[in-house]
Amino acid sequence: MDRKEMMETIGIGFEEDLFEDVPAEVRCHLPLPPGMSERETVAAVESILERNRHMGEAPSFLGAGCYDHYVPAAVDHIVSRSEFYTSYTPYQPEMSQGMLQALFEYQSHICELTAMDAANCSLYDGATALGEAARMCARLNNGELFLAPRAMSREKLSVLRNYLVGTGVGIGLYGWDEDGGLDLDDLGPRLEGEVCGVYAECPNMFGVIDARTDLLRPLTEAPLVMGVNPLTLALCKPPGEMGADIVVGDGQCLGAHPNFGGPGLGIFACRQEHVRRMPGRVIGLTEDSRGQQAFCMTMQTREQHIRRGRATSNICTNVALLAVGAAVHMSLLGRDGLSSLARENVERARRLMDLLSELDNVVSPFFGNHHFNEFLAQMPVRPEKLNRVLAKRGFQGGLPMGPHVPELGDCMLLASTEMHDDATQDAFVAALREVL
Amino acid sequence: MDRKEMMETIGIGFEEDLFEDVPAEVRCHLPLPPGMSERETVAAVESILERNRHMGEAPSFLGAGCYDHYVPAAVDHIVSRSEFYTSYTPYQPEMSQGMLQALFEYQSHICELTAMDAANCSLYDGATALGEAARMCARLNNGELFLAPRAMSREKLSVLRNYLVGTGVGIGLYGWDEDGGLDLDDLGPRLEGEVCGVYAECPNMFGVIDARTDLLRPLTEAPLVMGVNPLTLALCKPPGEMGADIVVGDGQCLGAHPNFGGPGLGIFACRQEHVRRMPGRVIGLTEDSRGQQAFCMTMQTREQHIRRGRATSNICTNVALLAVGAAVHMSLLGRDGLSSLARENVERARRLMDLLSELDNVVSPFFGNHHFNEFLAQMPVRPEKLNRVLAKRGFQGGLPMGPHVPELGDCMLLASTEMHDDATQDAFVAALREVL
Amino acid sequence: MIRRLIMDREQEGGAPDASGLVPPGMERRSLHMPAVPEPELLRHYIALSRANFGTDSGPYPLGSCTMKHNPKYADRLAASPKVTRMHPQMEDDHTQGCLELMSRMEAALCSISGMDAVSLHPAAGAHGEYASMLMVRAYHRSRGEDRDEVIVPDSAHGTNPASAAMAGFKLVEIPSGEDGLVDLSALEAALSGRSAAFMLTNPNTLGLFEKDVREMASMVHDKGALLYYDGANLNAVMGRTSPGAMGFDIVHFNLHKTFATPHGGGGPGSGPVGVRSFLEPFLPVPRVVGDEGCRSLDWSRPQSIGKVGSALGNFPVLMRAYAYILRQGGDGLKEASARAVLNANYLKRRIEGHYEVPFSDPRKHEFVASARALKKGKGVRALDVAKRMIDQGVHPPTIYFPALVEEALMIEPTEDESKESLDRIADVMNAIAEEDPETVLAAPLEGPVGRIDESKAAKDAVLSFRRLRALRDV
Amino acid sequence: MIRRLIMDREQEGGAPDASGLVPPGMERRSLHMPAVPEPELLRHYIALSRANFGTDSGPYPLGSCTMKHNPKYADRLAASPKVTRMHPQMEDDHTQGCLELMSRMEAALCSISGMDAVSLHPAAGAHGEYASMLMVRAYHRSRGEDRDEVIVPDSAHGTNPASAAMAGFKLVEIPSGEDGLVDLSALEAALSGRSAAFMLTNPNTLGLFEKDVREMASMVHDKGALLYYDGANLNAVMGRTSPGAMGFDIVHFNLHKTFATPHGGGGPGSGPVGVRSFLEPFLPVPRVVGDEGCRSLDWSRPQSIGKVGSALGNFPVLMRAYAYILRQGGDGLKEASARAVLNANYLKRRIEGHYEVPFSDPRKHEFVASARALKKGKGVRALDVAKRMIDQGVHPPTIYFPALVEEALMIEPTEDESKESLDRIADVMNAIAEEDPETVLAAPLEGPVGRIDESKAAKDAVLSFRRLRALRDV
Ligand SMILES: Cc1ncc(COP(=O)(O)O)c(C=O)c1O
Ligand SMILES: Cc1ncc(COP(=O)(O)O)c(C=O)c1O
């Protein structure tokens, strides 16, 4: 009925007339089955998902950048508010003060955690945040090489390489020491070269809280990029106090579910002097015509929709909703909640390493150092094989290091969080004892 | 900190001072364990619930007033809106227009479905709605007996008895005919007596869409109460066109989950002339001081908070949120969606009765009549025993009739809805074939 | 109205096609029920939700109603198919989770109340009262006594007399004393061999603790009657005293008050009842029996009153309340009560310069202020104060209840309000007391609707679109 | 601001206790992060949500952004632990559900786009563009060619040139013809042996279908370059044509546009890429391989560009989009496109009495109007029109893009708006065109905030409370 009236208004007789500009030679059909009811759709998707075994069904000791933490129900409640999740990027600030303030709060929380002045309101994930940081170093500084730890996941290293493709900057990898911290003897001489930027992680890929990151600043004038786990920062000296120029990390651990790895929450913070070279969207404080404090997206001239080919990044859609979730999470926990959660994670990992160290043929932890919630353990069998055996017993073991750091191919990166109780850890170690 | 300031303002030194009026002889301790974190709480409750086997895990053929229908996600979304579910009864209409309008829409939908003029905004469930209807008959009419079908669940009959306790009215039960419809030969003579009200159901307890309810009105001048399944009304002549004075039923099938039986949604509708004798809260249309149409609770002088001991009912808290859900459900489906859902239910039940009729020793359906989504089948073994065997095979059989209508103790009331696909029905019948 | 009514839309012609599906002649011929596509539907109901105020929106100090925060972990639990897709008549094999939870919940409520047995069946407080009155009746009858009177104080909540009357009892109302408490001599005078029960709320609806409760218990018991506890105000005293310790025989709980379950804009709630062991045989059937892992439902209770509703209780509400009890623990519940009382006394102190608050300190979880002076002085009634509060985004208190305080404003902030929030409530109320009366009388001034004409609604009695259409057509 | 910042609260003294947990000297000494109790927290963030506008709030015809309704069944599915509690590095035994869904989703996107292979990895459209540019580079290198130019029309979305530049390409921008379409001679002139790819959006950002697309494809391919499809506008043509049928080699999809997944106030989105078979070796690793029931992840693709993000894609977004595709089916997707186009053309017709709408009919899913005449006539710019629309509860269109239309208002109503809603948008826009300029220039007048000073924000660059505090302390 409506449709007919609309066609009359437009002045067409058939809907097809609206497609007269699509030439015959490009016409084609859509070879998909007919639609389903809502009920059938839900049943069909559920029957596929049914084949998964999730971490509640098969306890998992995987971490490596994606962690199984408890997500407070309040966080899910807020990010499920229709007004938030059905909105677009807040191009019209007068209609989007809620999202803008929530994102400003996120930026503020990230700045407090990292002790930096400025943060953007998210990038895709921790790996692309590192990529963007490296690209920003290339904007801030000359130099041929971006120095990064060799102890990096193949995923992160590959992303870093891909993000540097257009800059002409290469990657130099430095090693680790016998305690799993960064190897200053290896790094030192490299710093003599034409360095574009230096990247160091704490905790690093081995889960080590690396005190040596605090020694870096005096060693170089190149921009210093620090990679963090934001939860660790509730206990640890922040990068801002260690002289970092840029801080990156993944904030999935702040109130987002693992979700098969994506979306992550790319954290990106920097010093005030660098803000105009930052990638990504930023929310700034300002005023409205009535003199009230208000928020809007700002410094958009850095961005692709204004600066196009000369933008600081191509990013447009980011992961704002996860940033809102992180803001809620941090506001709910606060300093004390966050630090006791962090403590619990350290203690969980410690307990697991202690249990494993009792197994004759396992070296746990492989590195004698402070760990956050994960650590390497050396196994008497190939970790890949071990994981297959454990899967049959209803467990998901840790990450085999081989594909990432081949010389540690007999090691597994095991993570434990507050989601593991003693019984779960004990059962896992018992299963390991049986199969090793 | 705040606490200290507050105590100073009050002028007390210790929190305990606020309890000085609680005499020592009534003091006691609370013998409960200490609290838990949110995460622990969720895990603890989940580990209890884990022991359930729900209808998705063990397909169920139970109905009898509580049905497994698909709940559109939009319904859950709306009733999860914080503004709705964290509010109280809308005592302050200016602050609660949203809830009031939603409830008015619910009342309107119910009136359309039943073809009645007025509905209240919910009672606890279908059984108490019947109880209240019987009590209302006692207000509208003299007479010693409230006539009701003997084919009623023990639950409903017991509630009815309990709700008539204070009125002095007794219950007269009439029988059913060989086709499962109401027995006019039995009912007719009873109508000669001092009848306070008459109750008839369509569909009745046997799932029969009973054409004979349409013959009742000319037979009596006593108030006529009709019990309905609101979903059936999308196909069936409404009580308002059959001369009903009061309509009751349970609206759980309109967008509420089974939830182990409660909350139900007590539907209560009546003719305009009776509105001031109704139980429960009602929302009325009115105007605000600016002349805009608006809503408020109305005719509160019938209610306990004003009329106290002489109120039409003691009900205070009802099930408003389910009424909102039902309004959303009916608005989403509309006439065509609701009637095709109803059709699907008729067809599901038909298919199941046909499949069962192929089993040698099963009489299915037991009554040759039109059924909605449930029907009786006569079994060669005691239904109670059969259900135990079926449970071991991962099925939940139908409702054994014995406890409700002893002479049908070899029958089972089996329900099927759109949630059963062919494969589920087939598997159930195959399991039956094996065990019978 | 906020948005045009859904019913007020056009619908394409046609009737449901029922042929062959229902007996001939029983086909539905027409049904006015327009379908709304999901995008529009969502906008409509979300807009309605936005025109509604809940505890998640702001302060909601509605006395007697205990509008606590509804914690969100409970929503997560309630969404599980292990809750939603359970049928009450399933085989015990399938329902061990539900039965276990109910059994533990009964035990927890026994601990909290000091009672010996609990039934979770009643769907709300008033429903619990009614179940209890049926038990009172059955109990006396079982002893061959036909007691037909129930005594209630004039400060009782309306459901108390309504429930007793519904169960066929004659009401004997006793006036409160000067101090707002039960007048023992009035009680004495009311008690007789016809007395079936005395219904008491403690702390009472004025927020005052009935300190003579043990004495009243003796008086009532001496006369062979039962003492009934309206548990709506239990939030005041957890961990300090209990109905059991006070000498009550029957108690109802309001899980949607004391135990933080949502009130849903009117319900569903849950109103379990607890009794001393001598009354256990009368509790509704079926009862959850058996040990962990092999629980079942027992119907064979010959003295039981039977059923008060079709279900075994509002399970998701029970589950939410149980989760809340676990989360708080004994200490947490005690602390919740302490903080609720602190908040009420603080707020009382903050407003008593501007409003009379009759009766003496301390209060428990709520208090009743009076706008009597305002009314006398400037013609501003409790109702007007309430409407003006709406403009400030604070939900008004309960008004005109209990009736023994003139122009009553019954205020219950609960333990969840921060000092900042309490100060805001106080500032708002105090400012209104000082405001010019014209403004207050015209309130609400902000917001989408002005003051609503409740008497027109009652006069017109338009309760459905169907009725509205009929009137339009005239 | 809508509510005081959380950070702007006091916090009790003290530092996190990190002793023994981190290496000596690495302990955190202070952290300003006030904890907010859940009741207050909820009120705070719910109040913020209420100060935000989404498609569930009202019409959101934001051109290029395709603000479709986000169906709620997808939320239900996404809440399952079978989604939320999956780790990307689990053994295949545990992840068959995820892998199966991804495999089916790849197949569905192949069907829709007419491409031979799809990677679901990219996290958004721009990310898909970047992955594609890396593949373009890798492809040419694999053939020993070092092509360094990418051609984009001036009407292209900003991410196109940005992505190409980020991948190290030189940009060659070609102006649009008089008719708003690619000028074939300009393209011819731009193409050379250095051309790596031509990036095209079809329908383009003016909502016009590039009818010469097949000819462009030949021209591009003749020069050995690749033709890239920006799929942001795919919602216009599903079931009528496909990038494959049009001759494209690479395409990115925006699942958060065409496939109804929520945009989340900025993201997460999802930007899968599809390619013809000769480009498949270059797709990101790992690839989902194997048959139903024994799917796994394959990393051994020597020519692959590697990874563009750490994940295998934004799984919940993929899952939502897959559910949407199932629900709609082929016919439903075609109908969605048809209705989107009908809606755009209707709305265009309804406003063109008040706004110029350059270029010829028909439009596809969106169109670009101009406020040029208004600006000349009364000094009312596109920006002012937008701000005044806010007062009427309609989200403004995209403004000042594409740049080749002066004072551009880029309008995309999507298929979800009813005629009633389109009429409302039109009425609002038309009324603004007739309104007195002072009112329009002063807008927004209603609502909690007035017009916001964006240049002050840029000047001050206060991006955190920390910075604000530092400035306050000065
Ligand atoms: C003191 C008191 N008793 C009883 C009730 C009745 O409880 P319900 O509303 O759950 O039926 C209430 C409810 O407001 C109450 O405040
Ligand atoms: C035409 C066009 N291309 C590309 C993009 C970039 O997509 P995304 O925001 O998903 O990165 C957009 C987004 O607005 C767009 O409209």
Short mmCIF file of C-alpha atoms in Angstrom, two decimals, chain C residues 220-360:
data_model
loop_
_atom_site.label_atom_id
_atom_site.label_comp_id
_atom_site.label_asym_id
_atom_site.label_seq_id
_atom_site.Cartn_x
_atom_site.Cartn_y
_atom_site.Cartn_z
CA VAL C 220 -1.71 -13.24 71.41
CA HIS C 221 -0.52 -16.75 72.18
CA ASP C 222 -2.21 -16.72 75.55
CA LYS C 223 -5.47 -16.22 73.74
CA GLY C 224 -4.74 -19.14 71.40
CA ALA C 225 -4.27 -16.86 68.40
CA LEU C 226 -1.37 -16.72 66.00
CA LEU C 227 1.07 -13.87 65.46
CA TYR C 228 1.66 -12.96 61.82
CA TYR C 229 4.67 -11.04 60.53
CA ASP C 230 4.33 -8.85 57.45
CA GLY C 231 7.89 -9.07 56.21
CA ALA C 232 7.81 -6.10 53.89
CA ASN C 233 10.04 -4.23 56.32
CA LEU C 234 12.52 -7.00 56.98
CA ASN C 235 15.19 -4.94 55.28
CA ALA C 236 15.52 -2.94 58.49
CA VAL C 237 16.57 -5.64 60.88
CA MET C 238 18.48 -8.45 59.21
CA GLY C 239 21.23 -9.69 61.43
CA ARG C 240 19.88 -7.85 64.49
CA THR C 241 16.67 -9.69 65.14
CA SER C 242 14.31 -12.01 63.32
CA PRO C 243 10.59 -12.76 63.32
CA GLY C 244 11.46 -16.01 65.06
CA ALA C 245 13.32 -14.24 67.83
CA MET C 246 10.44 -11.80 68.16
CA GLY C 247 7.92 -14.58 68.69
CA PHE C 248 6.05 -14.68 65.40
CA ASP C 249 4.38 -17.86 64.11
CA ILE C 250 4.04 -17.04 60.42
CA VAL C 251 5.89 -14.61 58.23
CA HIS C 252 5.81 -13.58 54.61
CA PHE C 253 8.84 -12.25 52.78
CA ASN C 254 8.83 -9.83 49.87
CA LEU C 255 11.75 -10.98 47.79
CA HIS C 256 11.25 -7.98 45.52
CA LYS C 257 11.79 -5.73 48.49
CA THR C 258 14.31 -7.19 50.89
CA PHE C 259 16.16 -9.40 48.45
CA ALA C 260 16.81 -7.00 45.61
CA THR C 261 14.78 -8.63 42.86
CA PRO C 262 13.32 -6.22 40.30
CA HIS C 263 9.80 -5.03 40.77
CA GLY C 264 9.22 -4.91 37.02
CA GLY C 265 6.94 -1.89 37.07
CA GLY C 266 4.40 -3.81 39.12
CA GLY C 267 5.69 -7.34 39.23
CA PRO C 268 6.42 -10.23 39.12
CA GLY C 269 7.47 -10.43 42.73
CA SER C 270 7.65 -13.30 45.11
CA GLY C 271 6.18 -13.70 48.59
CA PRO C 272 7.41 -16.86 50.33
CA VAL C 273 5.94 -17.73 53.70
CA GLY C 274 7.74 -19.15 56.70
CA VAL C 275 6.15 -20.91 59.68
CA ARG C 276 6.99 -22.53 62.96
CA SER C 277 7.05 -26.31 62.85
CA PHE C 278 3.56 -26.78 64.23
CA LEU C 279 2.21 -25.04 61.16
CA GLU C 280 4.33 -26.89 58.63
CA PRO C 281 1.62 -29.48 57.81
CA PHE C 282 -0.54 -26.67 56.49
CA LEU C 283 1.93 -25.24 53.99
CA PRO C 284 0.97 -25.37 50.29
CA VAL C 285 1.72 -28.51 48.30
CA PRO C 286 3.83 -29.80 46.74
CA ARG C 287 6.79 -29.54 49.11
CA VAL C 288 10.37 -30.02 48.03
CA VAL C 289 11.68 -33.08 49.87
CA GLY C 290 14.67 -35.42 49.74
CA ASP C 291 18.40 -34.93 49.85
CA GLU C 292 20.79 -33.27 47.48
CA GLY C 293 20.83 -35.13 44.19
CA CYS C 294 17.51 -36.87 44.76
CA ARG C 295 15.06 -34.15 45.53
CA SER C 296 11.44 -34.52 44.61
CA LEU C 297 8.03 -32.94 45.09
CA ASP C 298 5.75 -34.29 47.76
CA TRP C 299 2.00 -33.87 47.36
CA SER C 300 0.91 -36.13 50.22
CA ARG C 301 0.26 -33.57 52.92
CA PRO C 302 -3.31 -34.19 54.04
CA GLN C 303 -3.52 -31.03 56.15
CA SER C 304 -2.10 -28.76 53.48
CA ILE C 305 -4.15 -25.81 52.30
CA GLY C 306 -3.40 -27.03 48.77
CA LYS C 307 -2.40 -24.54 46.11
CA VAL C 308 -2.51 -20.76 46.01
CA GLY C 309 -1.21 -20.44 42.46
CA SER C 310 -0.51 -22.83 39.65
CA ALA C 311 3.26 -22.66 39.92
CA LEU C 312 5.77 -23.75 42.53
CA GLY C 313 6.68 -20.11 42.93
CA ASN C 314 8.14 -17.52 40.62
CA PHE C 315 11.32 -19.43 40.00
CA PRO C 316 13.47 -16.77 38.32
CA VAL C 317 12.67 -14.38 41.15
CA LEU C 318 13.61 -17.02 43.71
CA MET C 319 16.82 -17.64 41.84
CA ARG C 320 17.70 -13.97 41.77
CA ALA C 321 17.03 -13.59 45.46
CA TYR C 322 19.04 -16.69 46.29
CA ALA C 323 21.97 -15.32 44.29
CA TYR C 324 21.66 -12.05 46.19
CA ILE C 325 21.71 -13.86 49.52
CA LEU C 326 24.81 -15.80 48.50
CA ARG C 327 26.54 -12.67 47.28
CA GLN C 328 25.81 -10.71 50.46
CA GLY C 329 26.25 -13.51 52.93
CA GLY C 330 25.24 -13.07 56.56
CA ASP C 331 27.53 -10.12 57.11
CA GLY C 332 26.47 -8.45 53.93
CA LEU C 333 22.79 -8.70 54.80
CA LYS C 334 23.44 -7.30 58.23
CA GLU C 335 25.44 -4.48 56.72
CA ALA C 336 22.68 -3.79 54.19
CA SER C 337 20.17 -3.37 57.01
CA ALA C 338 22.54 -1.19 59.00
CA ARG C 339 23.19 1.07 56.06
CA ALA C 340 19.49 1.25 55.16
CA VAL C 341 18.78 2.42 58.70
CA LEU C 342 21.66 4.87 58.70
CA ASN C 343 20.46 6.33 55.41
CA ALA C 344 16.90 6.74 56.64
CA ASN C 345 17.95 8.45 59.85
CA TYR C 346 20.37 10.70 58.01
CA LEU C 347 17.81 11.76 55.45
CA LYS C 348 15.26 12.32 58.18
CA ARG C 349 17.65 14.62 59.98
CA ARG C 350 18.44 16.47 56.79
CA ILE C 351 14.79 17.34 56.07
CA GLU C 352 13.30 17.75 59.48
CA GLY C 353 13.99 21.46 59.46
CA HIS C 354 11.46 21.75 56.66
CA TYR C 355 8.99 18.95 57.34
CA GLU C 356 7.48 17.70 60.54
CA VAL C 357 8.46 14.13 61.27
CA PRO C 358 6.19 12.91 64.06
CA PHE C 359 7.23 10.27 66.60
CA SER C 360 10.57 9.65 68.22
#
